[in-house]
Amino acid sequence: MEADTALFDVLKGLDGEPGDRAGFVYRSASDMLATVADGRGNVNVSPISLWLALALVAQGAQGRTLEQLTDALGIHGLSGNEYRTLVESINQRRPGVKSVISVHDSVWISATLTPRTSFIDDVRHAFAAEVNIIDFSDPNAGKSISSWISKHTKGLLQPAIECNGTELLSIISTVFADSRWKTPFELNDTEPAVFHGDHGDATVPFMHQRCEDVSYLCDETFGWERVDIPFDDDSELRIVLPDSGTLETLVHDPVALR
């Protein structure tokens, strides 16, 4: 469990003094949101999926590339067993818990390449990754990758992937989450109400509940309010409402985002 905690600390940035580093979760989320969010509506970003994919890449990297990945991911000195501990700790099911979260990784290697045996062994051992040799010029190559994604996301994601035959390597990381409330909301307490959005008002179902395990925080420095609603596996849904005019600062500043 100590290795498990240390790895999650690396991801969350908790191993440094408060405020001195935002950690990969917040740095990557800030970069991704600032890059892709403009004009695209709602955007989902999974830092753990990105971290796992890049950490897997690092197993085959050398020289300056390896140094940059190591610094960016905060993986100095992590062993294959510690990577595996992280994956297993995410995928494990606790007795009496209905929430499910799972991560899966796969490597798709062009049939024109001969990968090092040590790389294949490392990614299989450390990440429990599935390794596939594939002909990217095959018209069904994209369908094979899409089917793998669909399988490991319970059919929620079925992307249309097209390959043109020039690909040499593809790394796919999926995260599936089906979280259940620690204190379920009652259907009888759900009523329609007006939601005030940027593009006008809309009448939508509002869930109502009185409970003691919901946390509320506010930050006058960066300008936001936050509510944490717990799931039955001790994880939580964290909702952040920026003050008027502070969204851009929050998105572009990883320390503020943290």
CSV table of C-alpha atoms in Angstrom, one decimal:
chain,number,residue,atom,x,y,z
A,1,MET,CA,0.0,0.0,0.0
A,2,GLU,CA,2.9,2.4,0.5
A,3,ALA,CA,4.0,2.1,-3.1
A,4,ASP,CA,0.3,2.6,-4.1
A,5,THR,CA,0.1,5.8,-2.0
A,6,ALA,CA,3.4,7.1,-3.4
A,7,LEU,CA,2.3,6.7,-7.0
A,8,PHE,CA,-1.0,8.5,-6.4
A,9,ASP,CA,1.0,11.2,-4.7
A,10,VAL,CA,3.1,11.6,-7.8
A,11,LEU,CA,0.0,11.9,-9.9
A,12,LYS,CA,-1.7,14.4,-7.6
A,13,GLY,CA,1.4,16.4,-6.8
A,14,LEU,CA,1.2,15.9,-3.1
A,15,ASP,CA,4.8,15.0,-2.7
A,16,GLY,CA,5.9,18.6,-2.8
A,17,GLU,CA,5.2,21.6,-0.5
A,18,PRO,CA,1.7,23.1,-1.1
A,19,GLY,CA,1.7,25.4,-4.1
A,20,ASP,CA,5.3,24.6,-5.2
A,21,ARG,CA,4.2,22.2,-7.9
A,22,ALA,CA,0.8,21.4,-9.3
A,23,GLY,CA,1.6,17.8,-10.2
A,24,PHE,CA,1.0,16.0,-13.5
A,25,VAL,CA,-2.8,15.9,-13.1
A,26,TYR,CA,-3.2,19.6,-12.9
A,27,ARG,CA,-0.4,20.6,-15.3
A,28,SER,CA,-1.7,18.2,-18.0
A,29,ALA,CA,-5.4,19.2,-17.4
A,30,SER,CA,-4.5,22.9,-17.6
A,31,ASP,CA,-2.6,22.4,-20.9
A,32,MET,CA,-5.2,20.2,-22.4
A,33,LEU,CA,-8.2,22.4,-21.4
A,34,ALA,CA,-6.4,25.5,-22.6
A,35,THR,CA,-5.5,23.9,-25.9
A,36,VAL,CA,-8.7,22.0,-26.9
A,37,ALA,CA,-11.5,23.6,-24.9
A,38,ASP,CA,-11.9,26.8,-26.9
A,39,GLY,CA,-14.9,26.6,-29.1
A,40,ARG,CA,-15.4,22.9,-28.7
A,41,GLY,CA,-18.1,22.8,-26.0
A,42,ASN,CA,-17.7,20.2,-23.3
A,43,VAL,CA,-14.3,18.4,-23.1
A,44,ASN,CA,-13.3,15.4,-21.1
A,45,VAL,CA,-9.7,15.0,-20.0
A,46,SER,CA,-8.3,11.9,-18.2
A,47,PRO,CA,-4.9,12.7,-16.7
A,48,ILE,CA,-4.5,9.1,-15.4
A,49,SER,CA,-5.0,7.7,-18.9
A,50,LEU,CA,-2.5,10.2,-20.4
A,51,TRP,CA,0.0,9.5,-17.6
A,52,LEU,CA,-0.2,5.7,-18.1
A,53,ALA,CA,0.2,6.0,-21.9
A,54,LEU,CA,3.2,8.3,-21.6
A,55,ALA,CA,4.7,6.1,-18.8
A,56,LEU,CA,4.4,3.2,-21.1
A,57,VAL,CA,6.1,5.1,-23.9
A,58,ALA,CA,9.0,5.8,-21.4
A,59,GLN,CA,9.7,2.1,-21.2
A,60,GLY,CA,11.0,2.2,-24.7
A,61,ALA,CA,12.7,5.6,-24.6
A,62,GLN,CA,16.3,6.5,-24.2
A,63,GLY,CA,18.5,9.6,-23.8
A,64,ARG,CA,17.0,13.0,-23.8
A,65,THR,CA,13.5,11.7,-24.7
A,66,LEU,CA,13.6,9.5,-21.6
A,67,GLU,CA,14.8,12.4,-19.4
A,68,GLN,CA,12.0,14.6,-20.6
A,69,LEU,CA,9.3,12.0,-20.0
A,70,THR,CA,10.7,11.2,-16.6
A,71,ASP,CA,10.7,14.8,-15.6
A,72,ALA,CA,7.2,15.5,-17.0
A,73,LEU,CA,5.6,12.4,-15.4
A,74,GLY,CA,7.6,12.5,-12.1
A,75,ILE,CA,8.6,8.8,-12.5
A,76,HIS,CA,12.2,9.0,-11.2
A,77,GLY,CA,13.1,5.6,-9.8
A,78,LEU,CA,9.8,3.9,-10.2
A,79,SER,CA,10.0,0.2,-10.8
A,80,GLY,CA,7.9,-2.1,-12.9
A,81,ASN,CA,6.3,-3.5,-9.8
A,82,GLU,CA,5.3,0.0,-8.7
A,83,TYR,CA,3.6,0.7,-12.0
A,84,ARG,CA,1.8,-2.6,-11.7
A,85,THR,CA,0.7,-1.8,-8.2
A,86,LEU,CA,-0.9,1.4,-9.5
A,87,VAL,CA,-2.8,-0.4,-12.2
A,88,GLU,CA,-4.0,-3.2,-9.9
A,89,SER,CA,-5.0,-0.7,-7.2
A,90,ILE,CA,-7.2,1.1,-9.7
A,91,ASN,CA,-8.8,-2.0,-11.1
A,92,GLN,CA,-9.4,-3.8,-7.8
A,93,ARG,CA,-13.0,-4.3,-6.5
A,94,ARG,CA,-13.7,-3.8,-2.8
A,95,PRO,CA,-16.3,-6.0,-1.1
A,96,GLY,CA,-19.7,-4.3,-0.8
A,97,VAL,CA,-18.8,-1.6,-3.2
A,98,LYS,CA,-20.9,-1.1,-6.4
A,99,SER,CA,-18.6,1.5,-8.0
A,100,VAL,CA,-16.4,0.2,-10.8
A,101,ILE,CA,-13.3,1.8,-12.3
A,102,SER,CA,-10.8,0.1,-14.6
A,103,VAL,CA,-7.9,1.1,-16.8
A,104,HIS,CA,-6.5,-0.9,-19.7
A,105,ASP,CA,-3.6,-0.3,-22.0
A,106,SER,CA,-2.6,-1.7,-25.3
A,107,VAL,CA,0.3,-1.4,-27.8
A,108,TRP,CA,-0.3,-1.8,-31.5
A,109,ILE,CA,3.0,-2.4,-33.4
A,110,SER,CA,3.4,-2.3,-37.1
A,111,ALA,CA,4.3,-5.7,-38.6
A,112,THR,CA,7.2,-3.9,-40.4
A,113,LEU,CA,8.9,-3.3,-37.0
A,114,THR,CA,10.8,-5.7,-34.8
A,115,PRO,CA,10.4,-4.3,-31.2
A,116,ARG,CA,12.9,-5.1,-28.5
A,117,THR,CA,11.8,-8.2,-26.4
A,118,SER,CA,12.7,-6.2,-23.3
A,119,PHE,CA,10.2,-3.5,-24.2
A,120,ILE,CA,7.4,-6.0,-24.8
A,121,ASP,CA,8.2,-7.8,-21.5
A,122,ASP,CA,8.3,-4.5,-19.6
A,123,VAL,CA,4.9,-3.2,-20.8
A,124,ARG,CA,3.2,-6.5,-20.3
A,125,HIS,CA,4.6,-6.9,-16.7
A,126,ALA,CA,4.4,-3.3,-15.5
A,127,PHE,CA,1.1,-2.2,-17.2
A,128,ALA,CA,-0.6,-5.5,-17.9
A,129,ALA,CA,-0.7,-4.1,-21.5
A,130,GLU,CA,-2.0,-6.1,-24.4
A,131,VAL,CA,0.6,-6.1,-27.2
A,132,ASN,CA,-0.6,-6.6,-30.8
A,133,ILE,CA,1.3,-6.9,-34.0
A,134,ILE,CA,-0.8,-5.3,-36.8
A,135,ASP,CA,-0.7,-4.5,-40.4
A,136,PHE,CA,-1.8,-0.8,-40.4
A,137,SER,CA,-2.4,-1.0,-44.2
A,138,ASP,CA,-5.2,-3.6,-43.6
A,139,PRO,CA,-8.6,-2.0,-44.2
A,140,ASN,CA,-9.8,-3.6,-40.9
A,141,ALA,CA,-6.9,-2.3,-38.8
A,142,GLY,CA,-8.9,0.6,-37.5
A,143,LYS,CA,-11.8,-1.6,-36.8
A,144,SER,CA,-9.7,-3.9,-34.7
A,145,ILE,CA,-8.4,-1.0,-32.5
A,146,SER,CA,-12.0,0.5,-32.3
A,147,SER,CA,-13.3,-2.9,-31.1
A,148,TRP,CA,-10.6,-3.1,-28.4
A,149,ILE,CA,-11.6,0.3,-27.1
A,150,SER,CA,-15.3,-0.6,-27.2
A,151,LYS,CA,-14.7,-3.8,-25.3
A,152,HIS,CA,-12.8,-2.1,-22.5
A,153,THR,CA,-15.3,0.8,-22.2
A,154,LYS,CA,-18.3,-1.5,-22.0
A,155,GLY,CA,-19.5,-0.2,-25.4
A,156,LEU,CA,-19.6,3.4,-24.3
A,157,LEU,CA,-16.9,4.4,-26.8
A,158,GLN,CA,-17.0,3.1,-30.3
A,159,PRO,CA,-14.7,5.5,-32.2
A,160,ALA,CA,-14.4,5.3,-36.0
A,161,ILE,CA,-10.6,4.9,-36.4
A,162,GLU,CA,-9.0,5.0,-39.8
A,163,CYS,CA,-5.4,3.9,-40.5
A,164,ASN,CA,-3.6,4.8,-43.7
A,165,GLY,CA,-0.7,2.3,-43.5
A,166,THR,CA,2.0,4.9,-42.5
A,167,GLU,CA,1.5,4.2,-38.8
A,168,LEU,CA,4.3,2.4,-36.9
A,169,LEU,CA,3.1,2.4,-33.3
A,170,SER,CA,-0.2,3.2,-31.6
A,171,ILE,CA,-0.7,3.2,-27.8
A,172,ILE,CA,-4.3,3.1,-26.5
A,173,SER,CA,-5.2,3.7,-22.9
A,174,THR,CA,-8.8,3.5,-21.7
A,175,VAL,CA,-10.5,4.4,-18.4
A,176,PHE,CA,-14.0,3.1,-17.6
A,177,ALA,CA,-15.8,4.5,-14.5
A,178,ASP,CA,-19.2,3.5,-13.2
A,179,SER,CA,-19.4,5.3,-9.8
A,180,ARG,CA,-22.2,5.0,-7.4
A,181,TRP,CA,-23.2,7.5,-4.7
A,182,LYS,CA,-22.3,6.8,-1.1
A,183,THR,CA,-25.7,8.2,-0.3
A,184,PRO,CA,-28.0,7.6,-3.3
A,185,PHE,CA,-30.3,10.4,-4.4
A,186,GLU,CA,-33.9,9.4,-4.2
A,187,LEU,CA,-36.0,9.6,-7.4
A,188,ASN,CA,-38.9,11.0,-5.5
A,189,ASP,CA,-36.8,14.0,-4.5
A,190,THR,CA,-35.9,14.9,-8.1
A,191,GLU,CA,-37.9,17.8,-9.4
A,192,PRO,CA,-37.7,20.1,-12.5
A,193,ALA,CA,-36.0,23.5,-11.9
A,194,VAL,CA,-34.5,26.3,-13.9
A,195,PHE,CA,-30.7,26.0,-14.8
A,196,HIS,CA,-29.1,29.4,-15.7
A,197,GLY,CA,-26.6,28.7,-18.4
A,198,ASP,CA,-24.4,30.9,-20.6
A,199,HIS,CA,-26.8,30.5,-23.5
A,200,GLY,CA,-30.0,31.1,-21.5
A,201,ASP,CA,-32.2,29.3,-19.0
A,202,ALA,CA,-33.3,25.7,-19.3
A,203,THR,CA,-35.7,23.6,-17.2
A,204,VAL,CA,-33.9,20.4,-16.2
A,205,PRO,CA,-34.2,17.7,-13.5
A,206,PHE,CA,-32.6,18.8,-10.2
A,207,MET,CA,-31.6,16.1,-7.6
A,208,HIS,CA,-32.1,17.1,-4.0
A,209,GLN,CA,-30.6,15.6,-0.9
A,210,ARG,CA,-29.6,16.5,2.7
A,211,CYS,CA,-26.5,14.8,3.9
A,212,GLU,CA,-23.5,15.3,6.1
A,213,ASP,CA,-20.8,13.8,4.0
A,214,VAL,CA,-20.8,16.4,1.2
A,215,SER,CA,-17.9,18.9,1.4
A,216,TYR,CA,-18.2,22.6,0.4
A,217,LEU,CA,-15.2,24.9,-0.1
A,218,CYS,CA,-14.6,28.3,-1.5
A,219,ASP,CA,-11.4,30.2,-2.5
A,220,GLU,CA,-11.5,33.9,-2.5
A,221,THR,CA,-7.9,34.2,-3.9
A,222,PHE,CA,-8.5,32.3,-7.2
A,223,GLY,CA,-12.3,32.8,-7.1
A,224,TRP,CA,-14.2,29.6,-7.1
A,225,GLU,CA,-16.7,27.4,-5.1
A,226,ARG,CA,-16.4,23.7,-4.8
A,227,VAL,CA,-18.6,20.8,-3.8
A,228,ASP,CA,-17.3,17.2,-3.3
A,229,ILE,CA,-20.0,14.5,-3.4
A,230,PRO,CA,-18.6,11.1,-2.2
A,231,PHE,CA,-19.0,7.7,-4.0
A,232,ASP,CA,-19.2,4.4,-2.2
A,233,ASP,CA,-15.6,3.6,-2.9
A,234,ASP,CA,-14.3,6.7,-1.1
A,235,SER,CA,-13.7,8.5,-4.4
A,236,GLU,CA,-15.7,11.6,-5.1
A,237,LEU,CA,-17.3,13.8,-7.7
A,238,ARG,CA,-15.7,17.3,-7.4
A,239,ILE,CA,-17.7,20.2,-9.0
A,240,VAL,CA,-16.0,23.5,-9.3
A,241,LEU,CA,-17.9,26.7,-10.1
A,242,PRO,CA,-15.6,29.6,-11.0
A,243,ASP,CA,-16.6,33.1,-10.1
A,244,SER,CA,-17.6,35.4,-12.9
A,245,GLY,CA,-14.6,36.3,-15.0
A,246,THR,CA,-12.2,33.8,-13.4
A,247,LEU,CA,-12.6,30.8,-15.7
A,248,GLU,CA,-9.7,31.6,-18.0
A,249,THR,CA,-7.4,32.1,-15.0
A,250,LEU,CA,-8.5,28.8,-13.5
A,251,VAL,CA,-8.1,26.8,-16.7
A,252,HIS,CA,-4.7,28.3,-17.7
A,253,ASP,CA,-3.1,28.2,-14.2
A,254,PRO,CA,-2.3,24.7,-12.9
A,255,VAL,CA,-1.7,26.0,-9.4
A,256,ALA,CA,-5.1,27.7,-9.4
A,257,LEU,CA,-6.7,24.5,-10.9
A,258,ARG,CA,-5.2,22.5,-8.1
